[in-house]
CSV table of C-alpha atoms in Angstrom, one decimal:
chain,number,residue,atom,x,y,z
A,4,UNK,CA,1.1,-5.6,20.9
A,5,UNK,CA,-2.4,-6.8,20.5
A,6,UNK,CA,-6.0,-6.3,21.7
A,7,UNK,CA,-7.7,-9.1,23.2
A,8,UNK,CA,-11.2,-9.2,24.0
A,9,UNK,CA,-11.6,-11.0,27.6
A,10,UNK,CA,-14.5,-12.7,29.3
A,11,UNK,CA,-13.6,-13.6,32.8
A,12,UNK,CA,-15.0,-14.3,36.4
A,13,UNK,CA,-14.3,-12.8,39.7
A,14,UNK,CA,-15.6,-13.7,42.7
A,15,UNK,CA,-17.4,-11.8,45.3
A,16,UNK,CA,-19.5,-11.4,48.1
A,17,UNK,CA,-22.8,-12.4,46.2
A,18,UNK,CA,-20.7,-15.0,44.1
A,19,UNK,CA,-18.7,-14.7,41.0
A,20,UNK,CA,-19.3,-12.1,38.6
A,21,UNK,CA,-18.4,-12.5,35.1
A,22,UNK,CA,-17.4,-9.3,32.6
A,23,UNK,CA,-16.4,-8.8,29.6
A,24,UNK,CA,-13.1,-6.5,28.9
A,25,UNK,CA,-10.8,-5.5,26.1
A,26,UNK,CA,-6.9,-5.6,26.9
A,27,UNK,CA,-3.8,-4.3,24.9
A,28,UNK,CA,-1.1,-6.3,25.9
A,29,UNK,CA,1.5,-8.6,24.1
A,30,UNK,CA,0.5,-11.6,24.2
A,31,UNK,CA,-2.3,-14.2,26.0
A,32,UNK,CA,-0.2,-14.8,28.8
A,33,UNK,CA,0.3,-11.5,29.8
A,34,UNK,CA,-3.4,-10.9,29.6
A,35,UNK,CA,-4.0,-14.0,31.8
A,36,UNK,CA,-1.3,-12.7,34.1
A,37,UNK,CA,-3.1,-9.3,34.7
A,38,UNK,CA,-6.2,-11.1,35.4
A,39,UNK,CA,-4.6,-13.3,38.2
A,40,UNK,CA,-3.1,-10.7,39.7
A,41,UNK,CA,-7.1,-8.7,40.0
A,42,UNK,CA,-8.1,-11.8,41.7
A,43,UNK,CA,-9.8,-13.6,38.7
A,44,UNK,CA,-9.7,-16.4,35.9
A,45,UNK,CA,-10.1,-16.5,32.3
A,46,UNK,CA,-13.4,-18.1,30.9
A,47,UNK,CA,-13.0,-17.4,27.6
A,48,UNK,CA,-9.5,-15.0,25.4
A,49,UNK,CA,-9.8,-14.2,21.7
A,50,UNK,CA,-7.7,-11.3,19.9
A,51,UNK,CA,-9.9,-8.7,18.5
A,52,UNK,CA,-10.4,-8.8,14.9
A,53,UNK,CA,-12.6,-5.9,12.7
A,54,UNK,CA,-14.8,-6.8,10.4
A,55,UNK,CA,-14.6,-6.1,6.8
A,56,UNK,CA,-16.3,-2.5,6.7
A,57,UNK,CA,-14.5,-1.5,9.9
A,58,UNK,CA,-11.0,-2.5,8.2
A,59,UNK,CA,-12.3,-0.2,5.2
A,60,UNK,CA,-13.5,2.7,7.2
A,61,UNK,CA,-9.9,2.2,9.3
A,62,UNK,CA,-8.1,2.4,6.8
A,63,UNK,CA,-9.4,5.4,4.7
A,64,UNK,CA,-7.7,8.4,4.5
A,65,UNK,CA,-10.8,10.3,5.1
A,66,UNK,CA,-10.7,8.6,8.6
A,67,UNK,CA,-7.2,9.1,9.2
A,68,UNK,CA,-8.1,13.1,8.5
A,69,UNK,CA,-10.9,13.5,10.4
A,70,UNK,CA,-8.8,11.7,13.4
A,71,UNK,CA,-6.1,13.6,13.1
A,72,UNK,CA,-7.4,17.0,13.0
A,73,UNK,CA,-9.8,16.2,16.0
A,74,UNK,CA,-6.5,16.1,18.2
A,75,UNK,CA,-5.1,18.9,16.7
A,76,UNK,CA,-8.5,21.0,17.5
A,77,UNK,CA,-8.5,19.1,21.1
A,78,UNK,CA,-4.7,20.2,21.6
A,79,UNK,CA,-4.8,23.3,21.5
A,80,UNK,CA,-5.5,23.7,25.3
A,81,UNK,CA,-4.2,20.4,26.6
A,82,UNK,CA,-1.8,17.9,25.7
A,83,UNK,CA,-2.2,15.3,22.9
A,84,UNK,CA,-2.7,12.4,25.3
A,85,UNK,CA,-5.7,14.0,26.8
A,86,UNK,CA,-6.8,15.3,23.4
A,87,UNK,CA,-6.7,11.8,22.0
A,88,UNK,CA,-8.7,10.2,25.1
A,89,UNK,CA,-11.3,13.4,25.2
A,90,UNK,CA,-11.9,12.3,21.4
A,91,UNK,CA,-11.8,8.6,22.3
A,92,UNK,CA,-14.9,9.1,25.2
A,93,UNK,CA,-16.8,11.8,23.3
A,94,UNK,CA,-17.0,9.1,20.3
A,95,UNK,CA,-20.9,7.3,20.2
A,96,UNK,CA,-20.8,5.5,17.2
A,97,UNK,CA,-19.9,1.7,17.6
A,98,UNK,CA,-18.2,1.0,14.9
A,99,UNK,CA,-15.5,4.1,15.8
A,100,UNK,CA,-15.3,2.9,19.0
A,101,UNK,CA,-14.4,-0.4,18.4
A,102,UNK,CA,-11.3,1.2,15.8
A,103,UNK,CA,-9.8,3.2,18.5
A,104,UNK,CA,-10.4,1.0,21.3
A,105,UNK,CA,-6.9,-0.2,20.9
A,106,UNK,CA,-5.8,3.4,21.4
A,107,UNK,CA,-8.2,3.5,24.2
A,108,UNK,CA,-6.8,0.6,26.3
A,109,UNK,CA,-3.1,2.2,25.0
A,110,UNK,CA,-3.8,5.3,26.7
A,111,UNK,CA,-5.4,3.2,29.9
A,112,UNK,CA,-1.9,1.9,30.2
A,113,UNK,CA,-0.2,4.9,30.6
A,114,UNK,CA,1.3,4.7,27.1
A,115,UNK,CA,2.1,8.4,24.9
A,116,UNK,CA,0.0,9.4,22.0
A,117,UNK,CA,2.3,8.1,19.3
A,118,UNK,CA,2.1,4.4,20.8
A,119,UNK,CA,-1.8,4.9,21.1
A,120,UNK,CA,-1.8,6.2,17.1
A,121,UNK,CA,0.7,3.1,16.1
A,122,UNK,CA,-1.8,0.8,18.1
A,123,UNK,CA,-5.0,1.5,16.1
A,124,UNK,CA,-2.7,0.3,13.1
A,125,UNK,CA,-4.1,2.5,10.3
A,126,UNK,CA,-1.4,5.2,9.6
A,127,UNK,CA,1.7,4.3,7.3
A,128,UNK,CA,5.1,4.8,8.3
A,129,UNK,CA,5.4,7.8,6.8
A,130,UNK,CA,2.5,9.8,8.8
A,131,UNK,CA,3.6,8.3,11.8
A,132,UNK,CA,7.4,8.9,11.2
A,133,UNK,CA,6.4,12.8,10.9
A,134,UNK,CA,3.9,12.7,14.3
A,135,UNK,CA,6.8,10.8,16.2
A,136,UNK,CA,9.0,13.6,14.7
A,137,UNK,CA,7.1,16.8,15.7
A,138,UNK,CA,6.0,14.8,19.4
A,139,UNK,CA,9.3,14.4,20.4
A,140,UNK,CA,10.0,18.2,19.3
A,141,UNK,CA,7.0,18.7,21.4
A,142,UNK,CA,5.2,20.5,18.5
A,143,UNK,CA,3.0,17.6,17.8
A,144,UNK,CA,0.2,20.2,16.8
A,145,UNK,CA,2.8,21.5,14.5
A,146,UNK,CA,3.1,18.2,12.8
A,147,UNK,CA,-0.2,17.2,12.5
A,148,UNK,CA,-0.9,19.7,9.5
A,149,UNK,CA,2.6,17.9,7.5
A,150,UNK,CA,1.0,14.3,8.3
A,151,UNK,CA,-2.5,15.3,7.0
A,152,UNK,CA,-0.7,17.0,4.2
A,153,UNK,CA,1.6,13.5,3.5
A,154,UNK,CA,-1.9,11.7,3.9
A,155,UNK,CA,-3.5,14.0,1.4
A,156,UNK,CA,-1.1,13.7,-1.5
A,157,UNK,CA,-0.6,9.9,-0.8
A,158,UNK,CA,-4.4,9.9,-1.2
A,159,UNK,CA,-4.1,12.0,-4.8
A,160,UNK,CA,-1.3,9.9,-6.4
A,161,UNK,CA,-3.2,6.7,-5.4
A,162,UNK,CA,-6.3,8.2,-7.1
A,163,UNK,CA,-4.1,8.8,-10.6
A,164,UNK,CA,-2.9,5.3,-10.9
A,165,UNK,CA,-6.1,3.8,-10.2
A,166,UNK,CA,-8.3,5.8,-12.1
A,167,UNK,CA,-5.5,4.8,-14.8
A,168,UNK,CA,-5.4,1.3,-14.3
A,169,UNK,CA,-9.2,1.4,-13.9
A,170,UNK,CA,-9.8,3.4,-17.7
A,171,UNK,CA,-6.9,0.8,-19.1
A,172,UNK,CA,-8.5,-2.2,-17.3
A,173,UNK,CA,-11.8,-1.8,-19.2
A,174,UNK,CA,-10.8,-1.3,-22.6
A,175,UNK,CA,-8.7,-4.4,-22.4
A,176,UNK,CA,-11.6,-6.2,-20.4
A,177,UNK,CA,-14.1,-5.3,-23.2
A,178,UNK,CA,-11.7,-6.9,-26.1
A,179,UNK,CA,-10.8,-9.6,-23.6
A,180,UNK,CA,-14.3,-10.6,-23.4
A,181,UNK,CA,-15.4,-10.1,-27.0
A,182,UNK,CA,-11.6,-13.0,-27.9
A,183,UNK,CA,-13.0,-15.2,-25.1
A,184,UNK,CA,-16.7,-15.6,-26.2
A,185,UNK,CA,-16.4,-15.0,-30.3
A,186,UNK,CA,-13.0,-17.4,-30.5
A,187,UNK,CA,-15.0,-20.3,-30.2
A,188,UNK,CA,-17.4,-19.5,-32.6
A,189,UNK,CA,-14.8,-18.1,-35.0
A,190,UNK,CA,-12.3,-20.7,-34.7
A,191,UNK,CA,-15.4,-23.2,-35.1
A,192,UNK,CA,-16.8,-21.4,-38.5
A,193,UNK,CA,-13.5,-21.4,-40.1
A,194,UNK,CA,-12.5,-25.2,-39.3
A,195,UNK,CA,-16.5,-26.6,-41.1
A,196,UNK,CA,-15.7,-23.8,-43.8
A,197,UNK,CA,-12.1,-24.4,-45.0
A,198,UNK,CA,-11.0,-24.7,-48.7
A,199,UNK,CA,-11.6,-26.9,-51.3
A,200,UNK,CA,-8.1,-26.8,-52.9
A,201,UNK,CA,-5.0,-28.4,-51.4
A,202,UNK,CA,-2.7,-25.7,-51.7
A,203,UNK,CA,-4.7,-23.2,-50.2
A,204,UNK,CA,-6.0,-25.9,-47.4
A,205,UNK,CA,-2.6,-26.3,-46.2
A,206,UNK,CA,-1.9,-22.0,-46.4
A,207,UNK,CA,-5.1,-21.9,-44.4
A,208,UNK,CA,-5.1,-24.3,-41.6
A,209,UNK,CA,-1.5,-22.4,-40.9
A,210,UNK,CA,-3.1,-19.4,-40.3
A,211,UNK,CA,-6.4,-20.2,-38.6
A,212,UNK,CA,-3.9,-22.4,-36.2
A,213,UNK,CA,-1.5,-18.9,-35.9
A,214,UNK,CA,-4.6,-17.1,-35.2
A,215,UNK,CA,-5.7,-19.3,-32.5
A,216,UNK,CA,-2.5,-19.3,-30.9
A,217,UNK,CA,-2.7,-15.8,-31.1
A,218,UNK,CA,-6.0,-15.2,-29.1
A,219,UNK,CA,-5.2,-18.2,-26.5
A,220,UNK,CA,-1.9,-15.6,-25.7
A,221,UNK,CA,-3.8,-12.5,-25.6
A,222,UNK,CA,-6.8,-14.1,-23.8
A,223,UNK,CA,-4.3,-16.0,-20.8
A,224,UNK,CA,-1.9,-13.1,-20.6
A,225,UNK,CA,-4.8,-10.8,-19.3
A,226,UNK,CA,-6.4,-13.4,-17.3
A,227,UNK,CA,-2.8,-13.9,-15.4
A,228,UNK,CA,-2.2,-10.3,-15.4
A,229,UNK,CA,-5.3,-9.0,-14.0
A,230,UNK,CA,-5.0,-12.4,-11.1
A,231,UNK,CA,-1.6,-11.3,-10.1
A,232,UNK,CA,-2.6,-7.3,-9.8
A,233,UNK,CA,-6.0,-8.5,-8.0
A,234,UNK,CA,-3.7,-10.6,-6.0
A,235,UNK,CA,-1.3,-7.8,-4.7
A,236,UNK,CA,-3.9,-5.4,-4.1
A,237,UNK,CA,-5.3,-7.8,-2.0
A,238,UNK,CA,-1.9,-8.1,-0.1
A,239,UNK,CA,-1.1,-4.6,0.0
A,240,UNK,CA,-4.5,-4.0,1.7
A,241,UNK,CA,-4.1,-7.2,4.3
A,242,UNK,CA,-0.2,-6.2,5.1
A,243,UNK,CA,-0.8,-2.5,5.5
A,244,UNK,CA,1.7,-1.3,8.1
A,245,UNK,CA,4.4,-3.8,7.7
A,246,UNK,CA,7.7,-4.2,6.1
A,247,UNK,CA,8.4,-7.0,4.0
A,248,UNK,CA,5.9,-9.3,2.5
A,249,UNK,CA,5.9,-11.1,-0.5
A,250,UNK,CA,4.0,-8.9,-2.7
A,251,UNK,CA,6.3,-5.8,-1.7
A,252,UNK,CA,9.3,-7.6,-2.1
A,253,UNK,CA,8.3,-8.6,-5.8
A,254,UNK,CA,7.0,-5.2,-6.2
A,255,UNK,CA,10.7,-3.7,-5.7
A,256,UNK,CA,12.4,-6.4,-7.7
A,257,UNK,CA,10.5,-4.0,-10.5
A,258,UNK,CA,13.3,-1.5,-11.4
A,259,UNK,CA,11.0,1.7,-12.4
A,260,UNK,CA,8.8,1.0,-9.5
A,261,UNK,CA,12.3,0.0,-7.3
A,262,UNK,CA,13.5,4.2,-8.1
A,263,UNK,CA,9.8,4.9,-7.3
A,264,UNK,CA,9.9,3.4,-4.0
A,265,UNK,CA,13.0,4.3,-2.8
A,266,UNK,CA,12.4,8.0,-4.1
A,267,UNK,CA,9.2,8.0,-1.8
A,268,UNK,CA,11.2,6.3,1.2
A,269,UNK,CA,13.7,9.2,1.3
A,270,UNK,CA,10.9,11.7,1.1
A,271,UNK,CA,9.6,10.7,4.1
A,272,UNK,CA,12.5,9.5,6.3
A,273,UNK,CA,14.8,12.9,5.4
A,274,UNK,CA,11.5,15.2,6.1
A,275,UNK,CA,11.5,13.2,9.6
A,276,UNK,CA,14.4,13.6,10.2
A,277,UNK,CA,14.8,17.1,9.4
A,278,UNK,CA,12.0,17.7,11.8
A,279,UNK,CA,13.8,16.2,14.5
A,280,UNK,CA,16.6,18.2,14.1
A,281,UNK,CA,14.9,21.6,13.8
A,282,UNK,CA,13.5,19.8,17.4
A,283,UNK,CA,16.9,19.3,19.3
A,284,UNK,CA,16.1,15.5,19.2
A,285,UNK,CA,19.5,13.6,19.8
A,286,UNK,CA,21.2,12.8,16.5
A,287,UNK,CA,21.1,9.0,17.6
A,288,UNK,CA,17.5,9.5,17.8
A,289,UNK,CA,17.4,10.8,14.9
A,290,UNK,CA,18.5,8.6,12.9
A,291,UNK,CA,16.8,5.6,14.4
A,292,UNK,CA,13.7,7.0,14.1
A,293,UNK,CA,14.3,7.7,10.7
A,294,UNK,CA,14.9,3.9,9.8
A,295,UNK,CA,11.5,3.7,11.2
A,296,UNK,CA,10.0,6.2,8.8
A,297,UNK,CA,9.9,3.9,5.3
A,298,UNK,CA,8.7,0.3,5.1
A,299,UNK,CA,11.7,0.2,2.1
A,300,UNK,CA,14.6,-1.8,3.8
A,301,UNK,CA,17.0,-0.3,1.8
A,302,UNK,CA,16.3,3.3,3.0
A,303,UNK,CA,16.0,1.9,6.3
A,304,UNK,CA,19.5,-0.5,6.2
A,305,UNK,CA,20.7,3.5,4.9
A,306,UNK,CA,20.0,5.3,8.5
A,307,UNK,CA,20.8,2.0,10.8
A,308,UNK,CA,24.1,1.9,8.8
A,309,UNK,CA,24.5,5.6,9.4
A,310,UNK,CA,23.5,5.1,13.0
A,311,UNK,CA,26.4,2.5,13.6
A,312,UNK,CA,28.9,4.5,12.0
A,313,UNK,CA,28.2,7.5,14.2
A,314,UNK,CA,28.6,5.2,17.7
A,315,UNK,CA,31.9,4.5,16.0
A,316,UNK,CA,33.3,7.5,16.3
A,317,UNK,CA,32.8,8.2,12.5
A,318,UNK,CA,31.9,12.0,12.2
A,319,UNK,CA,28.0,13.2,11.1
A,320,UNK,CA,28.9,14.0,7.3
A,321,UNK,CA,30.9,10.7,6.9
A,322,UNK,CA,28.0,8.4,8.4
A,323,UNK,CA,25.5,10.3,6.2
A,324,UNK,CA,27.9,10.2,3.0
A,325,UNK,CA,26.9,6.8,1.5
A,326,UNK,CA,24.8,4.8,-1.1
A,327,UNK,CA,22.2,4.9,-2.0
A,328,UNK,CA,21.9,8.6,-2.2
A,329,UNK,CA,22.9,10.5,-5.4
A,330,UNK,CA,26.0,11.9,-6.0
A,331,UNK,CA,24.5,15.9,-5.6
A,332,UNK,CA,23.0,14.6,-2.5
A,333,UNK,CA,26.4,13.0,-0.7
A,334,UNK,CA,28.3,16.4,-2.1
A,335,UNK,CA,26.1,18.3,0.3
A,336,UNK,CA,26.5,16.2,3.0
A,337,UNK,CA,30.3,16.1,3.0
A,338,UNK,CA,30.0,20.1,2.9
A,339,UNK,CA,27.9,20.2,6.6
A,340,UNK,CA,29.8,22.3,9.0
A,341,UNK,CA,27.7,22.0,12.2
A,342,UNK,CA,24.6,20.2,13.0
A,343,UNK,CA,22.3,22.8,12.2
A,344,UNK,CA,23.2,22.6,8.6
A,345,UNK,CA,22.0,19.0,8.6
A,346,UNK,CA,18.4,19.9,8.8
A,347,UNK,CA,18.5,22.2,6.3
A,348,UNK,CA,20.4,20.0,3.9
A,349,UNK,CA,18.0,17.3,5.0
A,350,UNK,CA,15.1,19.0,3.6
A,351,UNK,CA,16.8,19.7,0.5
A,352,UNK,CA,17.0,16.2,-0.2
A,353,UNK,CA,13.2,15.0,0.7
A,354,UNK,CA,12.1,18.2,-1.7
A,355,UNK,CA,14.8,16.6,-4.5
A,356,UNK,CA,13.3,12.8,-4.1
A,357,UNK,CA,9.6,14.1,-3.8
A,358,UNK,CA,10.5,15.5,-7.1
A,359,UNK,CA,12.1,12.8,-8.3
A,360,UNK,CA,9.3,10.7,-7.5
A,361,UNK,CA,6.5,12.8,-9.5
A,362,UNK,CA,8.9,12.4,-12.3
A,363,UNK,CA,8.5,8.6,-12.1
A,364,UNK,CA,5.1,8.7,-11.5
A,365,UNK,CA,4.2,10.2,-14.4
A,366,UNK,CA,6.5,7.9,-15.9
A,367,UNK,CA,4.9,4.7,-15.0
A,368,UNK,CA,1.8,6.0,-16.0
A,369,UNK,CA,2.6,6.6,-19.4
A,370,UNK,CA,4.3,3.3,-19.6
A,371,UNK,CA,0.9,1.7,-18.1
A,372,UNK,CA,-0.5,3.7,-21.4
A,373,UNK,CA,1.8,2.6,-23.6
A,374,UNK,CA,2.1,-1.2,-22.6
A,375,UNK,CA,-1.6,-1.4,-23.0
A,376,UNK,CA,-1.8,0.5,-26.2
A,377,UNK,CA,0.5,-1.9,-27.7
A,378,UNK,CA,-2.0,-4.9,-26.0
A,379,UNK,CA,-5.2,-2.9,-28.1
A,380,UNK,CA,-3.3,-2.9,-31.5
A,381,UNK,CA,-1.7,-6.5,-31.3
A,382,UNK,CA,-5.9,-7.3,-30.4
A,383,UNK,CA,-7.2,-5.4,-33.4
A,384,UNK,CA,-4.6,-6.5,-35.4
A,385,UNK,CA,-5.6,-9.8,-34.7
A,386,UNK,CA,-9.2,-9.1,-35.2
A,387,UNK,CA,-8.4,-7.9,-39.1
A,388,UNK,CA,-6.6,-11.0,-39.2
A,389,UNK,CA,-9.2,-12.9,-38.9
A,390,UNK,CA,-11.0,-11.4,-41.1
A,391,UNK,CA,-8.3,-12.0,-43.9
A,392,UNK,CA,-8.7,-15.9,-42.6
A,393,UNK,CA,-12.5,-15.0,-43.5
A,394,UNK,CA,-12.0,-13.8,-46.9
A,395,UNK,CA,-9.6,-16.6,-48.0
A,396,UNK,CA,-12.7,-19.1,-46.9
A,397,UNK,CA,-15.1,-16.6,-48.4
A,398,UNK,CA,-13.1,-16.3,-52.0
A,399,UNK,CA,-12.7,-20.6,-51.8
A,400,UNK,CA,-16.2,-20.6,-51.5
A,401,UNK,CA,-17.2,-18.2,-54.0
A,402,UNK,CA,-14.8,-20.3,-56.6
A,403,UNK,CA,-16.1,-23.5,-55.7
A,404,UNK,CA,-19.6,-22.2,-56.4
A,405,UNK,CA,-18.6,-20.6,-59.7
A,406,UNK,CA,-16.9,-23.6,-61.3
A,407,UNK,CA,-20.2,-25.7,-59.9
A,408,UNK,CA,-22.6,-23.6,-62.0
């Protein structure tokens, strides 16, 4: 689905009148379709693209709060669907209106309040697994407080790895710069200031050429390293909302960041899921709503391989019962009696992997610590190298002017 911004002509009585109209539709076609069948033709059809600070402002979690909890105050003496729309006309400022006019034209169509929410494209899978969950439990308002709650600690653990990355970033950006602009100057004092004596001429031009190795490694490493992490930012931010990019696959060829990943997935998917159950939602549901939950394609090969299993004949406990889940977790699966142990059990497992992924968390960060910390003391440890290089020039000097006088 797509929003296109329309400018057509239709004729009447005084002549044709042009307007200008946004559409939510598939594709072109479909849009030129809809405007034949009014009785008009296309002048001019462009998809509808945000700006730069709408895309920011869109994609905020602040945003996605304030959104959400003016449909759960709206909802509380209507339906969802009306309490979106009633927030979509009451909204004056321009720049809103042009974020949720997709949800706008959504609604127009007849479309629920989940496809209106997955059409302004701003929400993860995760928030919107957890909506879908609760609307089709019918206790959407329910829900609402658990998505701004998944929003809210999403936000937090962001927030620690960036204001970590950000501390790190500028201690090795300061050394960075001091290598890039003194090695020239450096290199260049030591090669018009070398020894007089062979023996130590030959000692010395070893080292000053080790040294300058030495910085061209540090110097490049960063450089590459702070391209390719600028680099999948960047991605992260442009891909937001899909699956499987190029930056997220190389991101879960990372093994810590792999378990963190997949930890996160399960969170989400099994909280979903329980949800659903606690609903009455068919199991088939379920569980294909689940896969929809985590942009992780393992978690989500997990419930479609689950889901095929079941329309096998292959009994609840048995579909569930399979990698990757731990061994703890698949021993209380096979021990499920009935379905209303599933949700419980469920549960259990998205507390266990929201656990597990605090624990890695914090474990990355320390790593991100500690791989820097060894960066700072191979830097300084350069830096007193060269001053040993300086010395050695320094004492050849000193000798040179001593036999002189």
């Amino acid at each position: 689905m797509q929003q296109w911004l329309v400018e057509f002509a239709v004729d009447t009585p005084r002549g044709p009148k042009v307007s200008s109209e946004a559409f939510y539709m598939p594709s072109e076609q479909d849009v030129r379709q809809l405007i034949v069948k009014r009785g008009g033709y296309v002048l001019s059809i462009r998809p509808h693209e945000r700006n730069a600070f709408e895309r920011w402002l869109a994609r905020s979690s602040w945003w996605q709060v304030q959104l959400l909890r003016g449909i759960q105050f709206r909802s509380t003496a209507t339906s969802p669907g009306v309490a979106l729309w009633r927030l979509i006309q009451a909204e004056t400022n321009p720049r809103r209106q042009n974020i949720l006019s997709p949800a706008r034209e959504a609604l127009s169509r007849g479309l629920g309040v989940i496809d209106a929410l997955k059409a302004l494209n701003i929400f993860d899978h995760g928030t919107i697994a957890i909506l879908s969950a609760s609307e089709k439990s019918n206790r959407l308002h329910e829900g609402i407080p658990h998505a701004i709650q998944n929003i809210t600690n999403k936000r937090k653990n962001r927030r620690a790895i960036m204001g970590t990355m950000a501390w790190l970033g500028f201690d090795i950006f300061t050394i960075v710069q001091g290598m890039f602009w003194g090695r020239g100057k450096i290199i260049a004092w030591f090669r018009e200031n070398p020894p007089q004596e062979a023996e130590e001429l030959e000692q010395y031009n070893e080292v000053v050429g080790n040294l300058e190795l030495l910085w061209d490694v540090l110097i490049w490493t960063a450089v590459g390293i702070a391209v390719f992490f600028a680099w999948m930012l960047l991605s992260y931010w442009h891909n937001r909302g899909k699956k499987n990019f190029l930056a997220a696959r190389m991101t879960r060829k990372i093994p810590l960041i792999n378990g963190y990943l997949r930890d996160l997935g399960f969170a989400d998917s099994t909280a979903a899921a329980a949800r659903m159950i606690r609903g009455k939602v068919p199991i088939s549901d379920v569980l294909s709503q689940a896969s929809e939950a985590t942009t992780i394609p393992e978690v989500s090969q997990y419930w479609d391989d689950a889901n095929e299993d079941l329309k096998r004949g292959v009994i609840l406990g048995a579909a569930l019962d399979r990698p990757p889940l731990t061994k703890s977790e698949r021993l209380e699966l096979a021990g499920i009696a009935d379905l209303s142990q599933v949700g419980t059990v469920m549960e259990s497992i998205s507390e266990m992997r929201q656990q597990a992924s605090k624990s890695k968390h914090s474990l990355i960060v320390w790593l991100a610590f500690g791989i820097s910390g060894l960066y700072l003391v191979v830097a300084f440890g350069s830096a007193i190298y060269a001053l040993t290089v300086m010395n050695m020039s320094m004492d050849s000097m000193m000798g040179s002017l001593t036999s002189g006088g």
